PDB file of C-alpha atoms in Angstrom:
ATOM      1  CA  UNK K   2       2.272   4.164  -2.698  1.00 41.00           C
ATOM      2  CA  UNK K   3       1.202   1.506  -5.344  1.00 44.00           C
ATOM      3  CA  UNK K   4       4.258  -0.985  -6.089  1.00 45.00           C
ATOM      4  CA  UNK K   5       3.767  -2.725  -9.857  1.00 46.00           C
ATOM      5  CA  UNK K   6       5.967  -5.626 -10.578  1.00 46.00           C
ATOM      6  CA  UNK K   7       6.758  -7.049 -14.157  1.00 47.00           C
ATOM      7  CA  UNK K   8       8.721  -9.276 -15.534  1.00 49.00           C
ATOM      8  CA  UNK K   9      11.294  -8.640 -18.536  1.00 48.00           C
ATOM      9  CA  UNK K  10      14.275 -10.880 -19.812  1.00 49.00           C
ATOM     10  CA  UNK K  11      13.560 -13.034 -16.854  1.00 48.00           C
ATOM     11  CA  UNK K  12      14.090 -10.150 -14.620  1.00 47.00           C
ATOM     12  CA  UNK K  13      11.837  -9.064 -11.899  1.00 43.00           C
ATOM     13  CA  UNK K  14      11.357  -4.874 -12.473  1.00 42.00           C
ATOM     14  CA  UNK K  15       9.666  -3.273  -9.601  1.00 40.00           C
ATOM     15  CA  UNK K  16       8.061  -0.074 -10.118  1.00 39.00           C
ATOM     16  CA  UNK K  17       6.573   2.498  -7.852  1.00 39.00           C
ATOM     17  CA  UNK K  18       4.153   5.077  -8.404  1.00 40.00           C
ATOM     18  CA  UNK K  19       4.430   7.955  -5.802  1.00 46.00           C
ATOM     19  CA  UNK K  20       0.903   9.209  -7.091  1.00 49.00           C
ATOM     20  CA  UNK K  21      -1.121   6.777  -9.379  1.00 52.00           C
ATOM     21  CA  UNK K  22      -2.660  10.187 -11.181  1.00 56.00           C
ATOM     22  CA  UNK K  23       0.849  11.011 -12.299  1.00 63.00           C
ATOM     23  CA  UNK K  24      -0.170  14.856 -11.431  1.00 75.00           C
ATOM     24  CA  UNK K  25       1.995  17.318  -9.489  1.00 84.00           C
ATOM     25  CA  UNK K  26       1.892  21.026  -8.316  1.00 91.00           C
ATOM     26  CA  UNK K  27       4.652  23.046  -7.904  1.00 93.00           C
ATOM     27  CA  UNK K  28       5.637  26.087  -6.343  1.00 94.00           C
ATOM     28  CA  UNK K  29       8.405  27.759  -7.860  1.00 94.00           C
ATOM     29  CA  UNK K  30      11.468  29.926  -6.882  1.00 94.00           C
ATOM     30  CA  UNK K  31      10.571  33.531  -6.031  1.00 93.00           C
ATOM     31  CA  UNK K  32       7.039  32.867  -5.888  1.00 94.00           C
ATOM     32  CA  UNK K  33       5.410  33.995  -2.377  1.00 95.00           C
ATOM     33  CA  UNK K  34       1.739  32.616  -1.752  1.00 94.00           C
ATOM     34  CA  UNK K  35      -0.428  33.118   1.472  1.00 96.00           C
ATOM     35  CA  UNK K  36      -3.472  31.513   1.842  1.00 94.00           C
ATOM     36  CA  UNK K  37      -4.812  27.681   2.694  1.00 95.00           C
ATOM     37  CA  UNK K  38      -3.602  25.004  -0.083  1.00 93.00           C
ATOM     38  CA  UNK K  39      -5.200  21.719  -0.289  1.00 94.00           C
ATOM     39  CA  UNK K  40      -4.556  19.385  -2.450  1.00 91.00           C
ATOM     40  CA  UNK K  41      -4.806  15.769  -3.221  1.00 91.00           C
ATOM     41  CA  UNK K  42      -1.416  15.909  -5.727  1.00 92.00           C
ATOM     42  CA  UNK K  43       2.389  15.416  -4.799  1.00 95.00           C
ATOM     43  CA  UNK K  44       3.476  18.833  -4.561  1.00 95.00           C
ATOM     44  CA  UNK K  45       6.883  20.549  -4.543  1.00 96.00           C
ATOM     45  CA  UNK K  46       7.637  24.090  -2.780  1.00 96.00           C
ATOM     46  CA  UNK K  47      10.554  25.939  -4.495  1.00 97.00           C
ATOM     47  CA  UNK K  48       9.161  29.572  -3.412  1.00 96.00           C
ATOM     48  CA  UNK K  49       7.630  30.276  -0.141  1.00 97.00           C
ATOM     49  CA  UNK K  50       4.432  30.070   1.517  1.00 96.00           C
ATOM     50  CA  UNK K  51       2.697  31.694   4.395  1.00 97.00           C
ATOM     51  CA  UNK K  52      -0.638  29.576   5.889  1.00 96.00           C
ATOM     52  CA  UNK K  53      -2.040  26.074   5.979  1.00 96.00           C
ATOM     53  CA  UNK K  54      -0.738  23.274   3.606  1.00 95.00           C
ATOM     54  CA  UNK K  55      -2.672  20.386   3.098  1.00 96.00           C
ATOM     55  CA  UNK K  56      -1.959  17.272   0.903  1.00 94.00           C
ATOM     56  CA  UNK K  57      -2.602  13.382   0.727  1.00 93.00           C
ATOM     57  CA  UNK K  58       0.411  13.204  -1.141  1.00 92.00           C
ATOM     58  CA  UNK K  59       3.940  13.268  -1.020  1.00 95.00           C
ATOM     59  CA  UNK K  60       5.297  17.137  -0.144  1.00 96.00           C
ATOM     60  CA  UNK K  61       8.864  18.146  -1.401  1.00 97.00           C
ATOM     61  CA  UNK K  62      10.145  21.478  -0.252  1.00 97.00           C
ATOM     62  CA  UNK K  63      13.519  22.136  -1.791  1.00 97.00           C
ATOM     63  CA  UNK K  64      16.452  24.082  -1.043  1.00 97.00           C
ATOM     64  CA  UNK K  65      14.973  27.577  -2.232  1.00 97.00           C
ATOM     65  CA  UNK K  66      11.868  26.179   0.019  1.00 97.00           C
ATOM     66  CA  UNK K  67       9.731  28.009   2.825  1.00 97.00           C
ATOM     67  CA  UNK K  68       7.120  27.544   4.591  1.00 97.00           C
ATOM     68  CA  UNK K  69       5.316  29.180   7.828  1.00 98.00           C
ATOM     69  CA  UNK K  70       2.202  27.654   8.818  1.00 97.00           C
ATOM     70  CA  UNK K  71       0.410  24.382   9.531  1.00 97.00           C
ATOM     71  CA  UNK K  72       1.449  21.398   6.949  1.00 97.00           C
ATOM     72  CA  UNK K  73      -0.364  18.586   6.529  1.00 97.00           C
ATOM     73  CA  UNK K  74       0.597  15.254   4.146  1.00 96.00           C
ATOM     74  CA  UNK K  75       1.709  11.959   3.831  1.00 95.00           C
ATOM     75  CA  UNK K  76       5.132  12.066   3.231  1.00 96.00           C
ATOM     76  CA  UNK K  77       8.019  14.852   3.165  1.00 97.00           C
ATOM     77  CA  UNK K  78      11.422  15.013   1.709  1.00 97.00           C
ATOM     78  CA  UNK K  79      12.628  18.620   3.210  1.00 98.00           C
ATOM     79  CA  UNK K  80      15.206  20.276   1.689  1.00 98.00           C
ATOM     80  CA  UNK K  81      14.634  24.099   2.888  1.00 97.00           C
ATOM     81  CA  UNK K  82      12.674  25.537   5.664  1.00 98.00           C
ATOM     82  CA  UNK K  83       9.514  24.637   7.171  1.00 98.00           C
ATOM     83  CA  UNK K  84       8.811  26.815  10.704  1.00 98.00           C
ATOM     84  CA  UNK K  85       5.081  26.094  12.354  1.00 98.00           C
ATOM     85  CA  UNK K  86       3.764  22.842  12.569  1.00 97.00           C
ATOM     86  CA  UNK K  87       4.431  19.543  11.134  1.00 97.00           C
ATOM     87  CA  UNK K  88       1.529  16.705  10.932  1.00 96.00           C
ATOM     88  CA  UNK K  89       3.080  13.720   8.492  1.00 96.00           C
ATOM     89  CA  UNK K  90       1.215  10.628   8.537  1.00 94.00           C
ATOM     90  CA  UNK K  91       4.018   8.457   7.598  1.00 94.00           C
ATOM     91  CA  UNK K  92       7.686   9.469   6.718  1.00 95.00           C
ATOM     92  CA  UNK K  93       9.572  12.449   6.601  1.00 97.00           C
ATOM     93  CA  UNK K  94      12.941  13.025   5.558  1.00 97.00           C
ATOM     94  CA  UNK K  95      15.136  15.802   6.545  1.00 97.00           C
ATOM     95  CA  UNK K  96      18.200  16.338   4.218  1.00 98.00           C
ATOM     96  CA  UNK K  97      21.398  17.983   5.611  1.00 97.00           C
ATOM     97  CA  UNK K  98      20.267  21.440   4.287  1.00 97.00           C
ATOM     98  CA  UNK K  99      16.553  21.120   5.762  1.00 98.00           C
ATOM     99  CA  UNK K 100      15.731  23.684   8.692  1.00 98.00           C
ATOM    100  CA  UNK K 101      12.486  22.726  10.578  1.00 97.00           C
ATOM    101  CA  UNK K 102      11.281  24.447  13.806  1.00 97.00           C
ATOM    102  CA  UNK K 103       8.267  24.072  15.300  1.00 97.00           C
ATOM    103  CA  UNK K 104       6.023  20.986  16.121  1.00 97.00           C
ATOM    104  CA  UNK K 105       6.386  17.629  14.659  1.00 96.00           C
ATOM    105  CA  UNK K 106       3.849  15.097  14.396  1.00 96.00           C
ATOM    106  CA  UNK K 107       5.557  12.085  12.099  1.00 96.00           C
ATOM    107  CA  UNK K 108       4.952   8.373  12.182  1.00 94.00           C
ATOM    108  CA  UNK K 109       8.691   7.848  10.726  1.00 94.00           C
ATOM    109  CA  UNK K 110      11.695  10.080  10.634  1.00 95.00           C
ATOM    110  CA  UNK K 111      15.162  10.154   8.816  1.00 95.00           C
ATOM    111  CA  UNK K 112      17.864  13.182   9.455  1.00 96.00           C
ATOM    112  CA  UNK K 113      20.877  13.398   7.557  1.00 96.00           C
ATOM    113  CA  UNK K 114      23.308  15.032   9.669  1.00 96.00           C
ATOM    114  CA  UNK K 115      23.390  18.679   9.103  1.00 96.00           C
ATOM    115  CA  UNK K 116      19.982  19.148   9.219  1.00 97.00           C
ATOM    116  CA  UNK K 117      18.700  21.712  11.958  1.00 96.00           C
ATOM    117  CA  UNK K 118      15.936  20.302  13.526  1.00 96.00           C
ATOM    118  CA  UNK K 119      14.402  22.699  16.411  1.00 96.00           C
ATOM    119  CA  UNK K 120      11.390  21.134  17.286  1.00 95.00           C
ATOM    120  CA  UNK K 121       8.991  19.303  20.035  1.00 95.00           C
ATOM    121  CA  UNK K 122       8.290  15.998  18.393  1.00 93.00           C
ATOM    122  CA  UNK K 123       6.115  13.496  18.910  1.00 93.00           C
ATOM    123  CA  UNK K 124       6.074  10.085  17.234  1.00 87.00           C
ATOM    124  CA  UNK K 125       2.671   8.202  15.632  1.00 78.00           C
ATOM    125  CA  UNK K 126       0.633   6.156  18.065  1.00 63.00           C
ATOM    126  CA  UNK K 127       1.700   7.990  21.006  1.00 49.00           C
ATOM    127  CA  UNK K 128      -0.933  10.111  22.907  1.00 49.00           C
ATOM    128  CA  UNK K 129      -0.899  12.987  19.714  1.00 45.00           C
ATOM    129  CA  UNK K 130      -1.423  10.758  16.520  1.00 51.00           C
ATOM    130  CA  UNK K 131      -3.685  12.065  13.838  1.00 56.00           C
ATOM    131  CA  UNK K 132      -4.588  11.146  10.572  1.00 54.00           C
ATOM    132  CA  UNK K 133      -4.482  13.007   7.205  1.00 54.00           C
ATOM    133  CA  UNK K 134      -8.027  14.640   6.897  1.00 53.00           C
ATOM    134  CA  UNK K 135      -8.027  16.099  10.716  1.00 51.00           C
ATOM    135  CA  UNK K 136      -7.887  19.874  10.963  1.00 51.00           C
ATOM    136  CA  UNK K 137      -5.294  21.519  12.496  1.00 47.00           C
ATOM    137  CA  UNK K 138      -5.504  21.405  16.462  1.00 47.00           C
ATOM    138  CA  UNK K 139      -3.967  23.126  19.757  1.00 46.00           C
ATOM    139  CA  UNK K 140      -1.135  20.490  20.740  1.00 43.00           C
ATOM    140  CA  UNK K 141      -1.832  18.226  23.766  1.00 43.00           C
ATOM    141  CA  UNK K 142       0.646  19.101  26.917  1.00 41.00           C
ATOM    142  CA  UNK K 143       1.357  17.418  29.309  1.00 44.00           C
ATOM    143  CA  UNK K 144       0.510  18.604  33.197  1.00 47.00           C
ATOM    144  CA  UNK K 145       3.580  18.525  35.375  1.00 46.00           C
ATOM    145  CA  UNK K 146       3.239  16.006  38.387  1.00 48.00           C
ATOM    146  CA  UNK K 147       4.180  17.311  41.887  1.00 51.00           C
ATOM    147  CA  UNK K 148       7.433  15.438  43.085  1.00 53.00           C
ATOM    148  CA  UNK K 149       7.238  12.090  44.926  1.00 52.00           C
TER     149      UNK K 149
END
C-alpha cells in the first residue's frame, strides 16, 4: 500500500492508494466463473467462482460472494463465502456475515463476531508461511509423537 501525505490549510492529509494503477476487476452478482484467475488488480467477487484465485492485490468478496478453490492475495476483506484454501500474505478481515471453511494461511487476522470461521489456521512465520507468487501446495501436517 503506498501512503502519500500533503499538506493543505496547514493540515496534514494522508492518503492511501490500495493499488497505485487505480484498476479493479469485478465479479458481479449472478455471475458463475470456473477456471484459474490471476491477476495483478484489486478485485471484488459479487458472483461466484469455482477454481484457483490469484492476486497481488487486495481481494473483496462481498455478501452475494463465493468462492471454492485455492485463493491467493495480499489482503482480504470477506464478506460472503470462501470454502477451500486460504493463502493471504498479510491481512484478512472477516466481517460478521463472512463464512470461511477450509485452510487458512494469513500473516494477520481480524473477525467480527458473527463470522463463521471453520478452518485449520496457521499464522505467517510459523512452519507453513508462503509468499504471494508460490503455487498452491499439499499442507504440511504434523506427525503425532508417541506419549512420554
Amino acid at each position: 500500500m503506498a501512503i502519500f501525505n500533503k499538506e493543505r490549510d496547514n493540515k496534514k492529509i494522508i492518503m492511501a492508494a490500495e493499488n497505485p494503477t487505480g484498476s479493479s476487476n469485478r465479479i458481479v452478482t449472478e455471475t458463475k466463473f470456473k477456471g484459474e484467475i490471476n491477476s495483478k488488480s484489486d478485485f471484488r467477487i459479487d458472483g461466484e467462482v469455482e477454481g484457483t484465485f490469484q492476486t497481488s492485490g487486495k481481494l473483496v468478496v462481498g455478501r452475494t460472494g463465493v468462492i471454492k478453490g485455492t485463493v491467493i492475495c495480499e489482503n482480504a476483506d470477506i464478506e460472503g463465502k470462501i470454502t477451500g484454501t486460504l493463502k493471504v500474505s498479510s491481512i484478512l478481515s472477516l466481517k460478521s456475515t463472512a463464512v470461511v471453511e477450509g485452510e487458512v494461511y494469513v500473516d494477520k487476522l481480524s473477525i467480527e463476531p458473527g463470522a463463521v470461521f471453520n478452518v485449520s489456521c496457521s499464522m505467517k512465520g510459523g512452519k507453513n508461511s508462503f509468499t504471494i507468487n508460490e503455487k498452491p501446495q499439499a499442507p504440511v501436517t504434523a506427525e503425532k509423537q508417541p506419549p512420554k
